[in-house]
Amino acid sequence: MFDIIPTAFIFFAGALLVAIAPSHRLRSAIAILVPVAAAWQVFNIPTGVFAQTEVFGQTLEMMRVDKLSRVFALIFCIAAFLGNLYAWHVRDRVQQLAALFYSGSALGAVFAGDLITLFFYWEGTAIASVFLIWARGTIGAYNTGLRYLIIQVMSGVILLSGAALLWRETGSIAFDKMTLGSLGTWLIFISFGMKCAFPLMHNWLQDSYPAATVTGTVILSAFTTKLAVYALARGFSGTEILIYIGAIMTLFPIFFAEIENDLRRVLAYSLNNQLGFMVVGVGIGTEMALNGTASHAFAHILYKALLFMSVGAVLFRTGTSKASELGGLCRTMPTTAIFCLIGAASISAFPLFSGFVTKSLIVDATAENHYTLIWAILVFASAGVLSHSGIKIPYFTFFGHDSGLRPKEAPLHMLLAMGLTAFLCIYIGVNPDPLYALLPYEVEYHPYTMNHIIAQLQLLCFALLAFVILMKSGLHPPEVRSINLDTDWIYRRLLPDVVMSFGRGLAAVWHSAGQSARMFFVDFYSWLEKLLGPETGISGVRPVGTMTLWVSVLLSVSLIFAYL
């Protein structure tokens, strides 16, 4: 019985209203009111299982509410509100519908209590979100969207296969904690990993997010990967392999981000880096680590959205997000520059900003559980974040060399969205207790100790010093127009070239074989014509008598076989 309306349905109902609304202002108003209504429901709904229904003998739980699902659902509602406010100017009905269906599907997946419900919403996020990429309207965006859709749908198919195998093994489709002890759970794990952008499965993120529209990238950054983090926290907390996967995720994007010229691709690599911290927290699996994962996901959605908003505003006004073509924009876009600096300080975990009070939970949990090498990797990765996101993004966009561009300040609604997001980044950093109260487990952690503050400031100051030295010495990678190859080169260039070469070789062999076969049959026909033609060969000797003789021979042979 649907005693409580699933939160996802609020978004879907809003999408239907947007579909029939006559003006873009009314559509935009609906798009920002829907997340407010959903957030009110999420905040007030009691803990428990609601909206159950029977399908083919299986009980589907469409609203499983606990502290873990509630904290992710709340930040998803906040992100939907801020993203739609940022996109107030958008007149494209398709983008507005896609944003609502995408947000609603993500919320539906967070509240799913079984793997079948999770699958339907999982695929819903894939199908809805691709329209935010295609809305860019370029050939590159179309091709990127196809690649993105293939990978996301493939993740859903693997999830469904794993759920079917798990049901066959256990008789249950419940979405609860699992262990990697069967093919079914491994398939589910791989499906979550694809959406979480695990190493070698991460390229769709850097490929697709920068290819979306200005507003679409902001919305994309909030849901897909954090939904995967939630799914891992729900299904595979304490799975040790995640610790090492997450550690690798924090490291390799640093180097790609340092040499990347497109600032939205820099942020996409940075997003991959931050996901690594969350995955490490899930792998450790203690209460402190899972609190760190949930809180860091909450804070990350906000400050990453703020950074994408500020770079998006620059792209909106100048038509480019290339570092080599920007610089000196603080003169005419000072407010956007300030908001970008707040996002940079948050992602770099400066004291009094959100990243400081959330990331430290994961780092300290790593140290408490004696993962010394992993702790060192996370510390190094934290310094790397400051370099490529905390310094590079604002420096090469708003400061640095003067590009000569003098664009207008961002539109009012964009500034309002960035201002609210910046306020939340600072508020969480100054007063983390309200966020801590939302976390899955009771928090007994005090981030503002003297040792923690001094250690973090030392790390940040040395990272700043390293950046200055690299810039002054000319060792920092220059911001130039370039194409940087990642492992997606394998399936975007190498495999197509191999397939095309194989195809051309196969076509040549087929053509040669066809020519040989044709020549053989022509020669064979000529030989038969000479042997059996009416003017030559056997038929030319005694046409009637020969025919009679051969008929008699064949009849005799047939009778002998029939008799035997």
XYZ file of C-alpha atoms in Angstrom:
564
model
C 0.000 0.000 0.000
C 1.235 3.490 -0.850
C 0.590 4.965 2.613
C 3.278 7.584 1.924
C 3.972 9.007 -1.520
C 7.528 8.139 -2.596
C 9.674 11.250 -2.755
C 10.627 10.454 -6.344
C 6.972 10.816 -7.357
C 6.985 14.436 -6.160
C 9.704 15.158 -8.718
C 7.921 13.190 -11.419
C 4.687 15.093 -10.755
C 6.634 18.338 -10.963
C 8.083 17.206 -14.289
C 4.558 16.669 -15.627
C 3.633 20.203 -14.561
C 6.735 21.551 -16.285
C 5.744 19.659 -19.432
C 2.460 21.579 -19.687
C 3.522 24.937 -18.218
C 3.209 27.665 -20.880
C 6.132 29.931 -19.913
C 9.741 29.325 -18.974
C 9.390 31.432 -15.804
C 6.573 29.219 -14.560
C 8.583 26.127 -15.442
C 11.595 27.492 -13.566
C 9.439 28.321 -10.544
C 8.050 24.780 -10.466
C 11.567 23.378 -10.798
C 12.751 25.148 -7.632
C 9.556 24.562 -5.609
C 9.537 20.799 -6.181
C 12.836 20.173 -4.295
C 11.566 22.326 -1.419
C 8.435 20.174 -1.100
C 10.525 17.005 -1.357
C 12.993 18.226 1.294
C 10.105 18.989 3.668
C 8.836 15.431 3.243
C 12.300 13.887 3.662
C 13.001 15.873 6.813
C 9.682 15.006 8.462
C 9.068 11.427 7.356
C 9.576 8.910 10.209
C 12.071 6.089 10.065
C 10.695 2.863 8.606
C 9.633 1.118 5.417
C 6.783 2.621 3.398
C 5.209 2.369 -0.043
C 5.479 -1.418 -0.333
C 3.931 -3.237 -3.278
C 3.814 -6.834 -4.535
C 5.085 -7.610 -8.039
C 5.346 -11.224 -9.300
C 5.484 -12.536 -5.769
C 8.252 -10.129 -4.705
C 7.816 -7.309 -2.204
C 9.197 -4.037 -3.505
C 10.134 -1.447 -0.877
C 10.010 1.971 -2.508
C 10.625 4.012 0.669
C 13.144 2.574 3.124
C 13.904 5.505 5.433
C 16.802 5.482 7.882
C 19.534 7.945 8.813
C 21.812 6.894 5.949
C 19.176 7.337 3.263
C 17.834 10.524 4.864
C 21.145 12.419 4.805
C 21.746 11.589 1.147
C 18.140 12.413 0.243
C 18.355 15.797 1.953
C 21.505 16.845 0.140
C 20.009 15.638 -3.144
C 16.987 17.886 -2.557
C 19.251 20.832 -1.702
C 21.374 20.193 -4.791
C 18.277 20.007 -7.000
C 17.031 23.323 -5.605
C 20.369 25.096 -6.079
C 20.936 23.610 -9.535
C 17.489 24.604 -10.769
C 17.853 28.092 -9.299
C 21.174 28.418 -11.130
C 19.359 27.321 -14.305
C 16.477 29.817 -13.909
C 17.268 31.413 -17.273
C 17.041 28.142 -19.208
C 14.180 28.157 -21.707
C 14.750 24.612 -22.905
C 11.852 22.487 -21.640
C 13.829 19.289 -22.273
C 16.617 20.355 -19.901
C 14.129 21.251 -17.195
C 12.308 17.933 -17.548
C 15.582 16.014 -17.586
C 16.793 17.746 -14.419
C 13.608 16.862 -12.514
C 13.451 13.256 -13.726
C 17.166 12.855 -12.998
C 16.881 14.248 -9.469
C 13.752 12.219 -8.773
C 15.348 8.998 -9.988
C 18.380 9.590 -7.757
C 16.117 10.112 -4.747
C 14.095 7.025 -5.637
C 17.294 4.961 -5.732
C 18.406 6.310 -2.337
C 15.140 5.192 -0.743
C 14.984 1.821 -2.565
C 14.808 -1.102 -0.155
C 15.267 -3.799 -2.777
C 17.496 -4.370 -5.786
C 14.696 -4.345 -8.375
C 13.447 -0.918 -7.334
C 17.063 0.222 -7.244
C 17.561 -1.039 -10.802
C 14.630 0.905 -12.250
C 15.732 4.164 -10.630
C 19.389 3.384 -11.466
C 18.513 3.255 -15.148
C 16.240 6.266 -14.731
C 19.195 8.415 -13.710
C 21.097 7.259 -16.814
C 18.324 7.935 -19.308
C 17.293 11.300 -17.851
C 20.792 12.697 -17.339
C 22.012 12.084 -20.884
C 19.652 14.785 -22.161
C 21.628 17.345 -20.139
C 24.605 16.445 -22.322
C 22.742 16.293 -25.615
C 21.161 19.680 -24.863
C 24.541 21.268 -25.682
C 23.568 20.700 -29.305
C 27.003 19.923 -30.756
C 28.268 16.849 -32.572
C 30.824 16.307 -29.810
C 28.117 16.448 -27.140
C 25.994 13.971 -29.103
C 28.844 11.476 -29.414
C 29.832 11.969 -25.784
C 26.230 11.442 -24.710
C 26.086 8.150 -26.590
C 29.235 6.909 -24.865
C 27.888 8.068 -21.503
C 24.541 6.372 -22.071
C 26.141 3.078 -23.123
C 28.253 2.933 -19.962
C 25.437 3.963 -17.635
C 22.921 1.539 -19.133
C 25.562 -1.202 -19.069
C 25.975 -0.537 -15.344
C 22.238 -1.070 -14.881
C 22.223 -4.291 -16.900
C 25.089 -5.654 -14.802
C 23.191 -4.641 -11.652
C 20.092 -6.505 -12.824
C 22.149 -9.588 -13.690
C 23.745 -9.547 -10.253
C 20.358 -9.114 -8.575
C 18.951 -12.094 -10.491
C 21.886 -14.304 -9.529
C 21.688 -13.167 -5.909
C 17.955 -13.964 -5.825
C 18.672 -17.408 -7.246
C 21.317 -18.024 -4.583
C 19.504 -16.579 -1.557
C 15.848 -16.164 -2.535
C 16.009 -12.484 -1.536
C 16.197 -9.218 -3.477
C 16.698 -7.039 -0.389
C 19.163 -4.202 -0.812
C 21.228 -4.723 2.320
C 24.846 -5.345 3.225
C 26.523 -7.951 1.005
C 29.836 -9.752 0.892
C 31.925 -10.494 -2.185
C 31.414 -14.233 -2.043
C 29.465 -14.991 -5.203
C 29.159 -14.003 -8.848
C 25.955 -12.107 -8.109
C 27.513 -9.839 -5.471
C 30.588 -9.275 -7.631
C 28.399 -8.128 -10.513
C 26.533 -5.740 -8.221
C 29.873 -4.448 -6.907
C 31.136 -3.849 -10.457
C 27.907 -2.057 -11.348
C 28.307 0.300 -8.385
C 31.982 0.771 -9.277
C 31.162 1.815 -12.840
C 28.834 4.536 -11.584
C 31.337 5.555 -8.910
C 34.084 5.961 -11.549
C 36.501 3.353 -10.213
C 39.973 3.385 -11.832
C 39.836 2.249 -15.497
C 36.053 2.733 -15.333
C 36.271 6.465 -14.685
C 36.661 7.993 -18.135
C 32.968 8.559 -18.721
C 33.076 11.211 -15.986
C 35.791 13.403 -17.518
C 34.345 12.752 -20.962
C 30.731 13.654 -20.264
C 30.511 16.292 -17.520
C 32.491 18.990 -19.379
C 30.474 18.233 -22.524
C 27.131 19.099 -20.889
C 25.476 22.500 -20.872
C 26.543 25.213 -18.431
C 23.732 24.325 -16.051
C 23.657 20.625 -16.878
C 27.189 20.071 -15.570
C 26.214 21.539 -12.192
C 23.290 19.137 -11.888
C 25.270 16.153 -13.161
C 27.995 16.708 -10.565
C 25.562 16.187 -7.685
C 23.814 12.893 -8.270
C 25.277 10.002 -10.260
C 28.560 9.415 -8.457
C 27.189 10.226 -4.995
C 24.349 7.783 -5.608
C 27.037 5.170 -6.252
C 28.805 6.140 -3.011
C 25.525 5.683 -1.150
C 24.994 2.288 -2.801
C 28.489 1.170 -1.770
C 27.927 2.402 1.780
C 24.622 0.527 1.914
C 25.784 -2.682 0.281
C 29.533 -3.072 0.796
C 30.621 -1.172 3.901
C 33.706 -2.736 5.441
C 34.824 -4.369 2.166
C 38.589 -3.955 2.438
C 39.315 -3.877 -1.286
C 37.509 -0.526 -1.381
C 40.223 1.022 0.779
C 42.854 0.400 -1.883
C 40.556 1.274 -4.768
C 39.721 4.558 -3.068
C 43.369 5.321 -2.392
C 44.185 4.909 -6.089
C 41.212 7.138 -6.940
C 42.622 9.936 -4.790
C 46.018 9.798 -6.493
C 45.842 9.425 -10.259
C 43.429 12.328 -11.008
C 45.895 14.783 -9.436
C 48.376 14.472 -12.280
C 45.752 14.650 -15.019
C 44.166 17.704 -13.377
C 47.522 19.491 -13.182
C 48.152 19.271 -16.937
C 44.549 19.756 -18.088
C 43.672 23.045 -19.800
C 39.863 22.795 -19.743
C 38.860 23.925 -16.250
C 35.643 21.908 -16.248
C 37.708 18.795 -16.980
C 40.011 19.804 -14.114
C 36.972 19.837 -11.842
C 35.843 16.474 -13.212
C 39.225 14.949 -12.297
C 38.991 16.667 -8.926
C 35.574 15.101 -8.438
C 37.130 11.688 -9.076
C 39.791 12.483 -6.484
C 37.220 13.400 -3.836
C 35.212 10.261 -4.522
C 38.330 8.325 -3.550
C 38.141 9.687 0.015
C 34.529 8.532 0.287
C 35.320 5.075 -1.091
C 38.140 4.688 1.446
C 35.657 5.560 4.208
C 33.217 2.928 2.955
C 36.008 0.354 2.807
C 37.072 0.994 6.401
C 33.440 0.585 7.398
C 33.605 1.791 10.996
C 30.979 4.152 12.366
C 33.409 7.065 12.233
C 34.453 6.245 8.660
C 30.867 5.895 7.415
C 29.959 9.159 9.124
C 32.911 10.686 7.306
C 31.737 9.266 3.976
C 28.193 10.583 4.395
C 29.270 14.002 5.650
C 31.970 14.379 3.004
C 29.472 13.456 0.279
C 27.123 16.107 1.701
C 29.818 18.803 1.752
C 31.341 17.736 -1.547
C 28.072 18.102 -3.445
C 27.916 21.710 -2.256
C 31.459 22.907 -2.851
C 31.847 21.008 -6.101
C 28.589 22.531 -7.330
C 29.902 25.959 -6.294
C 33.098 25.476 -8.301
C 31.185 24.210 -11.341
C 28.802 27.165 -10.974
C 31.613 29.718 -10.931
C 33.416 28.187 -13.921
C 30.029 27.768 -15.630
C 29.252 31.446 -15.111
C 32.566 32.280 -16.771
C 31.739 29.961 -19.657
C 28.282 31.544 -19.896
C 29.761 35.039 -20.167
C 32.914 34.375 -22.208
C 32.113 31.236 -24.199
C 35.217 29.382 -22.982
C 36.443 27.445 -19.950
C 40.024 27.030 -21.188
C 42.643 28.252 -18.740
C 44.854 29.363 -21.640
C 42.125 31.754 -22.786
C 41.120 33.146 -19.389
C 42.663 35.291 -16.672
C 42.102 38.639 -15.004
C 38.312 38.209 -14.829
C 38.213 39.383 -11.213
C 38.069 42.923 -12.606
C 34.583 42.517 -14.039
C 33.335 39.369 -12.241
C 34.465 40.030 -8.647
C 31.488 38.391 -6.923
C 31.858 35.204 -8.942
C 35.578 35.242 -8.083
C 34.795 35.452 -4.351
C 32.379 32.535 -4.579
C 34.984 30.533 -6.492
C 37.535 31.224 -3.749
C 35.048 29.983 -1.125
C 34.558 26.778 -3.098
C 38.323 26.430 -3.464
C 38.856 26.901 0.271
C 36.146 24.342 1.019
C 37.532 21.624 -1.249
C 41.030 22.315 0.106
C 39.752 21.803 3.690
C 40.762 25.169 5.072
C 39.595 25.653 8.677
C 36.168 27.316 8.920
C 35.103 25.732 5.613
C 33.071 22.574 5.066
C 35.805 20.276 3.774
C 37.777 20.724 6.998
C 35.060 19.220 9.217
C 34.125 16.310 6.919
C 37.261 15.019 5.196
C 39.097 14.818 8.510
C 36.651 12.180 9.755
C 37.820 9.831 6.994
C 41.518 10.651 7.356
C 41.431 10.183 11.138
C 39.456 6.938 10.800
C 42.199 5.676 8.482
C 44.845 6.485 11.084
C 42.833 4.959 13.946
C 42.535 1.671 12.064
C 46.305 1.571 11.415
C 46.234 1.991 7.635
C 49.411 4.051 7.741
C 50.208 3.945 4.025
C 46.606 4.815 3.101
C 46.698 7.694 5.590
C 49.852 9.033 3.946
C 48.256 8.748 0.508
C 45.194 10.680 1.673
C 47.383 13.423 3.149
C 49.322 13.714 -0.104
C 46.058 13.728 -2.074
C 44.734 16.522 0.148
C 47.734 18.651 -0.781
C 47.170 17.808 -4.448
C 43.563 18.979 -4.217
C 44.727 22.377 -3.035
C 47.051 22.625 -6.020
C 44.671 21.762 -8.866
C 41.311 22.900 -7.454
C 42.124 25.254 -4.612
C 44.705 27.288 -6.539
C 44.639 26.450 -10.232
C 40.910 27.052 -10.800
C 40.656 30.555 -9.263
C 44.199 31.630 -10.222
C 44.025 30.915 -13.945
C 40.388 32.036 -14.219
C 40.209 35.246 -12.222
C 43.819 36.230 -11.574
C 47.099 35.270 -13.235
C 47.767 36.858 -16.612
C 45.312 39.335 -18.099
C 43.412 37.727 -20.971
C 41.921 41.038 -22.023
C 38.391 39.728 -21.569
C 35.970 42.067 -19.798
C 32.714 40.102 -19.451
C 29.744 41.178 -17.383
C 29.165 39.774 -13.923
C 27.108 36.595 -13.772
C 23.295 36.974 -13.903
C 21.490 37.619 -10.629
C 19.964 34.143 -10.305
C 23.377 32.536 -10.818
C 24.882 34.792 -8.162
C 22.018 33.939 -5.807
C 22.555 30.199 -6.319
C 26.311 30.595 -5.795
C 25.730 32.802 -2.746
C 23.441 30.277 -1.040
C 25.874 27.462 -1.795
C 28.806 29.493 -0.487
C 26.853 30.289 2.679
C 26.249 26.582 3.297
C 29.945 25.814 2.743
C 30.917 28.354 5.392
C 28.060 27.522 7.777
C 28.925 23.808 7.820
C 32.586 24.670 8.375
C 31.850 27.034 11.262
C 29.049 25.004 12.841
C 29.229 21.323 11.837
C 26.935 20.049 14.603
C 23.676 20.241 12.575
C 25.302 18.149 9.836
C 26.782 15.739 12.358
C 23.295 15.270 13.830
C 22.048 13.987 10.461
C 24.752 11.335 10.097
C 24.022 7.593 10.385
C 25.792 7.150 13.727
C 26.374 9.274 16.787
C 29.330 11.589 16.256
C 31.943 11.962 18.960
C 34.418 14.051 17.045
C 35.773 17.566 17.516
C 37.488 18.889 14.380
C 38.661 22.164 15.910
C 41.474 20.916 18.068
C 44.761 22.793 18.097
C 46.706 19.831 16.704
C 44.269 19.327 13.838
C 44.177 23.020 12.911
C 47.957 23.421 13.000
C 48.573 20.213 11.039
C 46.097 21.207 8.351
C 47.456 24.733 8.053
C 50.999 23.377 7.758
C 49.905 21.057 4.955
C 48.093 23.838 3.107
C 50.945 26.334 3.532
C 53.513 23.890 2.185
C 51.212 23.091 -0.770
C 50.914 26.838 -1.466
C 54.661 27.210 -1.222
C 55.183 24.326 -3.653
C 52.806 25.967 -6.150
C 54.639 29.299 -5.923
C 58.030 27.639 -6.398
C 56.795 25.650 -9.404
C 55.305 28.773 -10.982
C 58.392 30.932 -10.373
C 60.760 28.243 -11.612
C 58.702 27.511 -14.708
C 58.253 23.866 -13.730
C 54.486 24.082 -13.393
C 52.751 22.579 -16.456
C 51.914 25.488 -18.766
C 48.308 26.254 -19.616
C 48.282 25.626 -23.355
C 45.756 24.261 -25.823
C 46.259 20.510 -25.829
C 44.569 17.131 -25.790
C 45.551 14.957 -22.850
C 45.195 11.229 -23.308
C 43.623 9.108 -20.591
C 42.790 5.417 -20.626
C 39.627 6.191 -22.607
C 42.027 6.409 -25.575
C 41.883 2.596 -25.556
C 38.173 2.367 -26.384
C 37.834 5.689 -28.201
C 40.800 5.365 -30.567
C 42.774 2.119 -30.229
C 39.908 -0.378 -30.286
C 38.033 1.393 -33.127
C 41.269 1.507 -35.143
C 41.901 -2.182 -34.463
C 38.323 -3.055 -35.388
C 38.482 -0.939 -38.554
C 41.825 -2.471 -39.555
C 40.460 -5.950 -38.926
C 37.367 -5.058 -40.902
C 39.388 -3.779 -43.824
C 41.546 -6.923 -43.759
C 38.483 -9.146 -43.574
C 36.888 -7.240 -46.467
C 40.046 -7.672 -48.558
C 40.133 -11.416 -47.808
C 36.419 -11.708 -48.597
C 36.879 -9.832 -51.880
C 39.848 -11.999 -52.856
C 37.985 -15.176 -51.934
C 34.976 -14.001 -53.930
C 37.085 -13.307 -56.971
C 38.769 -16.734 -56.698
C 35.419 -18.479 -56.255
C 33.995 -16.629 -59.253
C 36.930 -17.616 -61.454
C 36.635 -21.240 -60.244
C 32.919 -21.496 -61.073
C 33.444 -19.836 -64.460
C 36.170 -22.354 -65.332
C 34.103 -25.230 -63.945
C 31.091 -24.190 -66.017
C 33.249 -23.950 -69.115
C 34.570 -27.464 -68.481
C 31.054 -28.846 -67.990
C 29.895 -27.121 -71.142
C 32.713 -28.702 -73.093
C 32.013 -32.107 -71.572
C 28.220 -32.158 -71.653
C 27.236 -29.452 -74.135
C 24.959 -30.329 -77.072
C 27.680 -29.661 -79.637
C 30.714 -31.178 -77.897
C 31.743 -33.883 -75.485
C 29.503 -36.797 -74.558
C 26.332 -35.241 -75.934
C 28.002 -34.575 -79.285
C 28.694 -38.301 -79.975
C 25.215 -39.807 -79.913
C 22.778 -37.440 -78.312
C 19.706 -39.778 -78.159
C 21.556 -43.040 -77.637
C 23.804 -41.564 -74.951
C 20.823 -40.219 -73.067
C 19.105 -43.599 -73.184
C 22.238 -45.336 -72.006
C 22.726 -43.021 -69.050
C 19.073 -43.327 -68.026
C 19.386 -47.113 -68.069
C 22.552 -46.994 -65.960
C 21.005 -44.699 -63.375
C 17.836 -46.814 -63.227
C 19.877 -50.000 -62.685
C 21.877 -48.390 -59.891
C 18.676 -47.136 -58.219
C 17.081 -50.598 -58.356
C 20.173 -52.231 -56.878
C 20.195 -49.767 -53.943
C 16.453 -50.187 -53.422
C 16.825 -54.004 -53.373
C 19.683 -53.881 -50.845
